[in-house]
XYZ file of N, CA and C in Angstrom:
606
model
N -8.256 7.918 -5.075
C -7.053 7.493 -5.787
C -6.276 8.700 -6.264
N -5.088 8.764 -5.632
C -4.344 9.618 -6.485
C -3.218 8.713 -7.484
N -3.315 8.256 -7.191
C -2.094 7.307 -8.843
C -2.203 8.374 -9.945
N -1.159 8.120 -10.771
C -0.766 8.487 -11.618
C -1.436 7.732 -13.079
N -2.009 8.011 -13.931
C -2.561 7.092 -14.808
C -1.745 7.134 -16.312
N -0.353 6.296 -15.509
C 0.742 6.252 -16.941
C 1.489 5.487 -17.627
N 0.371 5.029 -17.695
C 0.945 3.512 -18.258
C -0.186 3.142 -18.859
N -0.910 2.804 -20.407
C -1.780 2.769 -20.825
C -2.150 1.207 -21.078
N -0.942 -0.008 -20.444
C -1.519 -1.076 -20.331
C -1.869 -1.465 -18.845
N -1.934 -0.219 -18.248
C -2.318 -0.865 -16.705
C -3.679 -1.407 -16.602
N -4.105 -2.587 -16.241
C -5.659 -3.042 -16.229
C -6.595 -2.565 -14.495
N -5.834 -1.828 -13.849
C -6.826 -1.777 -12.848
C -6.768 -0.311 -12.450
N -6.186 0.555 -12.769
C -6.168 1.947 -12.619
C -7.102 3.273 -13.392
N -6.706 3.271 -14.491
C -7.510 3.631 -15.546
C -8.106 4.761 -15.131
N -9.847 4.529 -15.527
C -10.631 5.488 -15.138
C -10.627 6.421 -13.414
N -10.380 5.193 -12.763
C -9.656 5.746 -11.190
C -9.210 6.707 -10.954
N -7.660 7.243 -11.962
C -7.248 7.972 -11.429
C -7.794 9.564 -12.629
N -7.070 10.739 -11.860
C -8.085 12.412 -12.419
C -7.130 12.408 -13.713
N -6.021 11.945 -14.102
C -5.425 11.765 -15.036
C -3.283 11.129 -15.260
N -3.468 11.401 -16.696
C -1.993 11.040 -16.448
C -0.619 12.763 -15.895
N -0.973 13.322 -15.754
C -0.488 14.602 -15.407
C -0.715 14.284 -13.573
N 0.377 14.697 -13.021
C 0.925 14.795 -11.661
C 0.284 15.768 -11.262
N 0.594 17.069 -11.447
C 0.194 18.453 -10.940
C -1.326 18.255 -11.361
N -2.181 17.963 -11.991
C -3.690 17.713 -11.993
C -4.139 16.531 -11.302
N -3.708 15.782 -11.084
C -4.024 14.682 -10.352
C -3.775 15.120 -9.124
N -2.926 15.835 -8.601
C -2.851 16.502 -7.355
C -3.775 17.694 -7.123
N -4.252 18.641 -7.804
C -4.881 19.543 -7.532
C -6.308 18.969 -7.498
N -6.363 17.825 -8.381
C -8.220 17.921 -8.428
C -8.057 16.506 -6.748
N -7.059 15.642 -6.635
C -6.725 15.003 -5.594
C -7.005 15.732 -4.237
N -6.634 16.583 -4.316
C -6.350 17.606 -3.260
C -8.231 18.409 -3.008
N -8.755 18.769 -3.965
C -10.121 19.031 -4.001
C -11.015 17.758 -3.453
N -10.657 17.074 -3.688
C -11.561 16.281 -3.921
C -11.850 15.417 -2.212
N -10.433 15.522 -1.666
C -10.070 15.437 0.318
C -11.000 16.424 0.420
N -10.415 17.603 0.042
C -11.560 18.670 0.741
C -12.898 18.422 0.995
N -13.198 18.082 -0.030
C -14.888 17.694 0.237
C -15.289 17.205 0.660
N -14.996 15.911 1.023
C -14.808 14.860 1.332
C -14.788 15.410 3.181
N -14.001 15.704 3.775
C -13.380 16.362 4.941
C -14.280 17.116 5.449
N -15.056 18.181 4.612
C -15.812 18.983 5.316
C -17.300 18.492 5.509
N -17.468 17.030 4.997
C -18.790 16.038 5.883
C -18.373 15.271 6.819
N -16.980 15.840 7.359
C -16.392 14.634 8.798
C -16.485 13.860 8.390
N -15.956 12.754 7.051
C -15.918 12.269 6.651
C -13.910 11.835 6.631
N -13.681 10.572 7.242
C -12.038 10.498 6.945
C -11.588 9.985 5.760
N -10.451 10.334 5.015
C -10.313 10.257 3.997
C -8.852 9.430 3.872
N -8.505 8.334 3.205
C -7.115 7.860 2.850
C -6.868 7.313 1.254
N -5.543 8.335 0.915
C -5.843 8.542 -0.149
C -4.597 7.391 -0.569
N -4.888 6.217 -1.716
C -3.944 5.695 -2.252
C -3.560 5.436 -3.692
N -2.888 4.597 -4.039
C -2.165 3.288 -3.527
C -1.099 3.891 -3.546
N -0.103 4.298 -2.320
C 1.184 4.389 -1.988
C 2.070 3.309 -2.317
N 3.066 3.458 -2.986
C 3.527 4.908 -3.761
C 3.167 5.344 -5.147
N 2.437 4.662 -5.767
C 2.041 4.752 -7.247
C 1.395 3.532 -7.332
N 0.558 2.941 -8.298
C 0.064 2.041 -8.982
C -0.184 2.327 -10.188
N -0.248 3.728 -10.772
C -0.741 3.803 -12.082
C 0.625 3.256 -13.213
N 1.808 3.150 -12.572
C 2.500 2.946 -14.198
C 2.650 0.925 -13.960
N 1.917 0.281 -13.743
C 1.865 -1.105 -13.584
C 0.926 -1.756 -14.353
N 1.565 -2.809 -15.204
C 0.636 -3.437 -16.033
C -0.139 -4.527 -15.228
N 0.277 -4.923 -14.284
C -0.574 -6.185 -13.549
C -1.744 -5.574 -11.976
N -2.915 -6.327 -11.989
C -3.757 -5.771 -11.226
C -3.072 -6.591 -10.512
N -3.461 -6.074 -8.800
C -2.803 -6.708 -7.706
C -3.523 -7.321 -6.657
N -4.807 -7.769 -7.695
C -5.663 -8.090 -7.015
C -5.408 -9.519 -7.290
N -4.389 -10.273 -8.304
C -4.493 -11.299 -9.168
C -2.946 -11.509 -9.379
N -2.064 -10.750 -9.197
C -0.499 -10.657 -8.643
C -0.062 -9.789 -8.482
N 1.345 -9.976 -8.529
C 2.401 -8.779 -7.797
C 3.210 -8.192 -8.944
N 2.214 -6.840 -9.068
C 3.293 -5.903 -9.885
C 4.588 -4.927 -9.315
N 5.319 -4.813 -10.252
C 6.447 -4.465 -10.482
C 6.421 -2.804 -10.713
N 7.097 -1.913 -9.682
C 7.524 -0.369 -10.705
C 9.114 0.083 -10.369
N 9.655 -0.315 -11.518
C 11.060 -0.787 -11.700
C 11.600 1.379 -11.697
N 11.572 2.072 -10.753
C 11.520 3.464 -11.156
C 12.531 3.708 -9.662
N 13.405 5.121 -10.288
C 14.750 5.315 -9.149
C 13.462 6.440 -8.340
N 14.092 6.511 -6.818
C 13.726 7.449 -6.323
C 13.329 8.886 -6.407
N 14.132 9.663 -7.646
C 14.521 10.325 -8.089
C 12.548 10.790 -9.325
N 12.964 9.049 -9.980
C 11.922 9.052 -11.053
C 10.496 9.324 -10.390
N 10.372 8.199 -8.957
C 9.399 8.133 -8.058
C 8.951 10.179 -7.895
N 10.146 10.816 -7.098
C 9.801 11.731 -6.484
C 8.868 12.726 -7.733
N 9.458 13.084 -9.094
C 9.201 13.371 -10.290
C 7.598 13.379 -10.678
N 7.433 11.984 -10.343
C 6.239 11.804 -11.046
C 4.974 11.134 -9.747
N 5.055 9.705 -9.373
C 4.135 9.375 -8.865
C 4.160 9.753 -7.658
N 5.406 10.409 -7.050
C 4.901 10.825 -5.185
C 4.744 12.384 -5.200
N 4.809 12.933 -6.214
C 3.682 14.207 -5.983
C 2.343 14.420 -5.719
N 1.669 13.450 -6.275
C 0.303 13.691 -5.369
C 0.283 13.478 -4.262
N 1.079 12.713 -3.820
C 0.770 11.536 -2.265
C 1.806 12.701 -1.345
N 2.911 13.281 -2.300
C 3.427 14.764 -1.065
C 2.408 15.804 -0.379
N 1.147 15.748 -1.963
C 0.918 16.911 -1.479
C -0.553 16.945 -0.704
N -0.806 15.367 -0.800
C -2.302 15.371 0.393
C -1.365 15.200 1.191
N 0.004 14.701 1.696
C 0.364 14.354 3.002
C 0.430 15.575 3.945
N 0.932 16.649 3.085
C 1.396 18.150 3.531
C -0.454 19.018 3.880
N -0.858 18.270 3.143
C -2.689 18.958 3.298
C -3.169 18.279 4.604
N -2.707 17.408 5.585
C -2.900 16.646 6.771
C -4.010 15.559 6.214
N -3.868 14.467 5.101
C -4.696 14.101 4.627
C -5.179 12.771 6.140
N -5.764 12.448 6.157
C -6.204 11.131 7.169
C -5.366 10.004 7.307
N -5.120 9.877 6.271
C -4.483 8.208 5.684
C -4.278 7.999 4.335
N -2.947 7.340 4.585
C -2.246 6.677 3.259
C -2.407 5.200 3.147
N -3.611 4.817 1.843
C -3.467 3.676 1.792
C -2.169 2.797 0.579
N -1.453 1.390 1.706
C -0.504 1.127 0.550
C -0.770 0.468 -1.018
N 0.361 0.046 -1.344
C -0.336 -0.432 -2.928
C 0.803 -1.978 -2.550
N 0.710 -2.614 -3.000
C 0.832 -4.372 -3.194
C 1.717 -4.269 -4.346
N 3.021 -3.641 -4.906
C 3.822 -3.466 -5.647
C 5.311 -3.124 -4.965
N 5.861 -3.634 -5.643
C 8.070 -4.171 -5.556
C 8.215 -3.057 -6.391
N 9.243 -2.515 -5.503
C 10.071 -1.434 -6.549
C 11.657 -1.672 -6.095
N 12.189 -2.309 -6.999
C 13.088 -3.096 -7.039
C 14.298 -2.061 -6.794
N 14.388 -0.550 -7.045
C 15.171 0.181 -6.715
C 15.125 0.988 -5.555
N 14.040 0.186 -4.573
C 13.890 0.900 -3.253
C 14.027 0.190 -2.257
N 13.790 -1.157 -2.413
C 13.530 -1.874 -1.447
C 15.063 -3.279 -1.988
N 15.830 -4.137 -1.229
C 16.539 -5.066 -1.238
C 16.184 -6.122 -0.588
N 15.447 -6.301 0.563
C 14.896 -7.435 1.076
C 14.024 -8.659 0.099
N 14.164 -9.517 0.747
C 13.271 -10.543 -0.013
C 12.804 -11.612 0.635
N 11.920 -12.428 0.354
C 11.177 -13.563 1.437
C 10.861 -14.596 0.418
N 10.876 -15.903 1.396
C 10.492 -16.982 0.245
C 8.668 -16.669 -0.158
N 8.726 -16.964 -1.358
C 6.814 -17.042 -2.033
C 6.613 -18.744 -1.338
N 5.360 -18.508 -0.570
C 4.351 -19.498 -0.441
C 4.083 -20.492 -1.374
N 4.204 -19.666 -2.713
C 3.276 -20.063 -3.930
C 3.978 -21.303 -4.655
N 5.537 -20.451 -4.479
C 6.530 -20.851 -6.033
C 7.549 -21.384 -5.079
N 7.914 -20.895 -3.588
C 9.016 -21.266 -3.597
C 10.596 -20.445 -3.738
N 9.902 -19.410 -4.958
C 11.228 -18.377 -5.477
C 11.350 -17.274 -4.314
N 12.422 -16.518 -3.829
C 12.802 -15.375 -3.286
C 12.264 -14.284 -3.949
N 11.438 -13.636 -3.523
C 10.448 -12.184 -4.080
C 10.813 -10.723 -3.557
N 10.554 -9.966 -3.945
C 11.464 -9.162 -3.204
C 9.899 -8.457 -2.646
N 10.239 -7.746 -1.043
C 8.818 -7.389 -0.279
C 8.333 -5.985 -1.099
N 6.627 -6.213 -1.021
C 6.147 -5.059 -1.404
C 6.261 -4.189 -0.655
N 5.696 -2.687 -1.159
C 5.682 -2.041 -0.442
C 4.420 -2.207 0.886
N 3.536 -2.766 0.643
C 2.608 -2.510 1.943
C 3.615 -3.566 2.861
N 4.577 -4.532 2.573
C 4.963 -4.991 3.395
C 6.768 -4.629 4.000
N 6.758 -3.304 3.375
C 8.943 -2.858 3.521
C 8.810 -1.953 4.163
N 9.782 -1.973 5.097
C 10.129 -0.619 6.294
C 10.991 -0.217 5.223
N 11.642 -0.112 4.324
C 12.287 1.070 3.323
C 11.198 1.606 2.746
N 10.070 1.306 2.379
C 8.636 2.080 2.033
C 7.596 2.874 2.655
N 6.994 1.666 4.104
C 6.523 2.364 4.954
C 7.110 3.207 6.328
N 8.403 2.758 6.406
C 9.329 3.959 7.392
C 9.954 4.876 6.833
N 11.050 4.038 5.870
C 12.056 5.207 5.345
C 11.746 6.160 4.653
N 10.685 5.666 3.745
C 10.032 6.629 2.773
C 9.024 7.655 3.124
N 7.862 7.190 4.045
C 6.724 7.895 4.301
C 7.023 8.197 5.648
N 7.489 8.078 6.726
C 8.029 8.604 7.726
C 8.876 9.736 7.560
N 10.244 8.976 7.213
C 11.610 9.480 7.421
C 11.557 11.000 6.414
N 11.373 10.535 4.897
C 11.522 10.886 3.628
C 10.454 12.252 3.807
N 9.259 11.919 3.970
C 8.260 12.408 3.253
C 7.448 13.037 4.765
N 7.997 12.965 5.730
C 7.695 13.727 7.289
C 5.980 13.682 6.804
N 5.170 11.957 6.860
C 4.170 11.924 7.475
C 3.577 11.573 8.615
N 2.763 12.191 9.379
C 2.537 11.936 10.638
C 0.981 11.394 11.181
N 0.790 10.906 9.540
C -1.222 10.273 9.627
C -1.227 8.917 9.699
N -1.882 8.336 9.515
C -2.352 6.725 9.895
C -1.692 6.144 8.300
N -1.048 5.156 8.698
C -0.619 4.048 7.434
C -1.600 3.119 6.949
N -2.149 2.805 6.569
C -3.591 1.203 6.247
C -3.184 0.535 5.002
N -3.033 -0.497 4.988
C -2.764 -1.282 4.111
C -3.792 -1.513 3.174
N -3.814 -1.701 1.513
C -4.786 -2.267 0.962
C -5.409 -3.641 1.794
N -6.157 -3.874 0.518
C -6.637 -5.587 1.293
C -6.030 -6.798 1.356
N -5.256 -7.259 2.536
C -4.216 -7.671 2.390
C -4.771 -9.553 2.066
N -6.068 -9.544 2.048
C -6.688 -10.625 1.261
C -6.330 -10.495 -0.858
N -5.947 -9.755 -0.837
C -5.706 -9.833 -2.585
C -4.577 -10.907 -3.003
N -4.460 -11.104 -4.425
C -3.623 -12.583 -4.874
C -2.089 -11.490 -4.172
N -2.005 -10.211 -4.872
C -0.566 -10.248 -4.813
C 0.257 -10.175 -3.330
N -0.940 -10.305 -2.279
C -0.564 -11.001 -1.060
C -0.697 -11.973 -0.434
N -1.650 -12.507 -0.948
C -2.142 -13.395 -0.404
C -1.700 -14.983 -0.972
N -1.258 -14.946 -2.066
C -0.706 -16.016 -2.836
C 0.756 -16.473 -2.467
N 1.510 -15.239 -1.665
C 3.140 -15.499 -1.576
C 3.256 -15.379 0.082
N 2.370 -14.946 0.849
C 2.590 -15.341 2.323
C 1.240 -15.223 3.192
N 1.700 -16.404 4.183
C 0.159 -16.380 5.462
C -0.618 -15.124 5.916
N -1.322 -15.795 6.803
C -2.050 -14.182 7.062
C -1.241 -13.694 8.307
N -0.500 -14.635 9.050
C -0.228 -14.319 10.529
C 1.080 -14.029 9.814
N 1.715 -14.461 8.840
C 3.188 -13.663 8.263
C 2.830 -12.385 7.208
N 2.161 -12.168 7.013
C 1.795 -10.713 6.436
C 1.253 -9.877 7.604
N 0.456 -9.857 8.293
C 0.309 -9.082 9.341
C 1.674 -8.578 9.955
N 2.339 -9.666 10.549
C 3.407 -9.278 11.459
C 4.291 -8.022 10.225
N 4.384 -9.124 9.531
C 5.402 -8.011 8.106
C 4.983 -6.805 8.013
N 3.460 -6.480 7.661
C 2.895 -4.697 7.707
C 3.260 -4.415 8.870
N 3.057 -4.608 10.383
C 3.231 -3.849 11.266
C 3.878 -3.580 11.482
N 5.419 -4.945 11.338
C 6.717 -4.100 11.324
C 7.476 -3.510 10.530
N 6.679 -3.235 9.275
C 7.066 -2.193 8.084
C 6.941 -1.040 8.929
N 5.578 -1.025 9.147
C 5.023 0.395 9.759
C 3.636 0.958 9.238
N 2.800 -0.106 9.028
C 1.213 -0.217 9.018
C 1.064 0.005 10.443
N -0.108 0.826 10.154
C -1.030 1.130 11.595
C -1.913 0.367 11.256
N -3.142 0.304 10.321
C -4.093 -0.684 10.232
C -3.881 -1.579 9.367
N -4.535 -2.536 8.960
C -3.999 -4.150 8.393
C -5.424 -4.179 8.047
N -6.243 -3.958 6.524
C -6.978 -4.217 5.957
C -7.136 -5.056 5.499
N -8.442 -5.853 6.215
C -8.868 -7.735 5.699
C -7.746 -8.399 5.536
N -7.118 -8.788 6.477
C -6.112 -9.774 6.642
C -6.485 -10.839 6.385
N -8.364 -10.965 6.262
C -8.258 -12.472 6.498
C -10.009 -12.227 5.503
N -10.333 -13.349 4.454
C -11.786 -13.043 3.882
C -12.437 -13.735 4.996
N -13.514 -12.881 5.603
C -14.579 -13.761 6.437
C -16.032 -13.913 5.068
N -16.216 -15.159 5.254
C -17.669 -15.099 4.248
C -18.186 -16.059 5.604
N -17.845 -16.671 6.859
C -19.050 -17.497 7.157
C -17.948 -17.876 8.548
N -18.591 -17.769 9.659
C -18.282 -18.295 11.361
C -16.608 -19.006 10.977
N -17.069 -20.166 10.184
C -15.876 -20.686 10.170
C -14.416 -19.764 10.163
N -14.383 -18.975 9.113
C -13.081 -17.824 8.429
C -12.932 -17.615 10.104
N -13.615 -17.316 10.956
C -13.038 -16.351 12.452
C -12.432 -16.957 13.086
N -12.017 -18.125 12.906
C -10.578 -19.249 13.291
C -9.316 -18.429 12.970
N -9.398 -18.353 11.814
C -8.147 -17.972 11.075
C -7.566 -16.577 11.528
N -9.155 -15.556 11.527
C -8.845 -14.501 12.325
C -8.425 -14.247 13.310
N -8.636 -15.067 14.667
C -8.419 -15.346 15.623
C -6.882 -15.711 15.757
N -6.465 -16.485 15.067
C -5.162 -17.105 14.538
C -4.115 -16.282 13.925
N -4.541 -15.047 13.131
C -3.798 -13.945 13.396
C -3.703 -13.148 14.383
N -4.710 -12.710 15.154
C -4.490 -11.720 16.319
C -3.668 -12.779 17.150
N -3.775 -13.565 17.742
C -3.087 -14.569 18.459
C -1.111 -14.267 17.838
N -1.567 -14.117 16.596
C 0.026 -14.225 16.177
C 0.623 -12.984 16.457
N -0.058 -11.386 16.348
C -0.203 -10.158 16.548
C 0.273 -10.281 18.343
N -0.483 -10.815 18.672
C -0.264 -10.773 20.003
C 1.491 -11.519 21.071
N 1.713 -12.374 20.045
C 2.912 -13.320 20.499
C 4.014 -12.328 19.892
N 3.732 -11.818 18.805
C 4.918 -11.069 17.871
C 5.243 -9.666 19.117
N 4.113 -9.739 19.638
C 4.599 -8.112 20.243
C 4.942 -8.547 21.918
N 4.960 -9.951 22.535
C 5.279 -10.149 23.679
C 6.552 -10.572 23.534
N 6.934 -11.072 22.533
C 8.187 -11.587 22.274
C 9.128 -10.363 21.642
N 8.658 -9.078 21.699
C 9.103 -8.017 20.961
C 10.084 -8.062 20.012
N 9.170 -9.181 18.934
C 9.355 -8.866 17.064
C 8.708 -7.694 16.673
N 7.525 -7.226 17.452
C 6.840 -6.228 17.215
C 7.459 -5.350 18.484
């Protein structure tokens, strides 16, 4: 984890991250790949682009980091610049709207209401930003895209398609398997993976 730990009502960050300071969270961030690296060991460091200044876990909904690009570059995408520039393995995303980066929006599953897309699911996040912006050239992976704050507002075969054509390379637990049955569903996404890219949506 490199997050930023700045926000002292965040409930799922906390102890996670090396602290609330950028430049230490990056240096001991940055140590800590190393080590990691030199047991051939691959390393992806997240939640892109920040999670630490968010009061809601996103395991249970969809938080919010209401912060300008400007604020972003400042504070929470200095760590994530500076494993990217260290050739880190992988950037994993974070399941959070940043309402001053992204304009798109999709209906919620849940509610019904127009939401605006997270980042594991916005090509202004995973292209414009970490491509275009931030000249990375490592593997994208999505958190677990089984968590509430995805899993509550769209399918699995409409979140898949959405990360890939953000610009996810891998698609983490799209789907909970606990038992034979769940591998329907799985199946039922790759199937959808597969139509999205013959019909070149993908």
């Amino acid at each position: 984890s490199v997050d930023i730990n700045n926000n002292p009502k965040n409930p799922v960050i906390g102890l996670r991250s090396f602290s609330s300071d950028p430049e230490i969270v990056s240096e001991h961030g940055l140590s800590y790949i190393e080590g990691i690296k030199e047991h051939n060991v691959a390393v992806a460091a997240k939640h892109f682009p920040g999670h630490g200044d968010t009061d809601v876990d996103s395991h249970f909904g969809l938080p919010v980091v209401d912060k300008s690009f400007d604020e972003l570059m400042d504070n929470e995408l200095l760590p994530f610049k500076a494993v990217m520039d260290a050739d880190t393995d992988m950037i994993m995303t974070a399941h959070i709207q940043l309402p001053q980066l992204e304009s798109e929006t999709k209906v919620s599953d849940e509610d019904g209401s127009d939401i605006l897309l997270p980042a594991t699911l916005s090509p202004a996040i995973l292209t414009n930003l970490v491509r275009d912006e931030m000249a990375y050239e490592g593997i994208v992976i999505t958190d677990a895209l089984n968590m509430e704050a995805i899993a509550n507002n769209f399918g699995e075969v409409e979140t898949s398609i959405l990360s890939k054509k953000a610009g996810a390379d891998i698609l983490l637990m799209p789907v909970i398997i606990r038992s034979n049955d769940d591998l329907a569903l799985l199946d039922e996404v790759i199937q959808g993976l597969v139509d999205a890219v013959e019909s070149e949506e993908i």
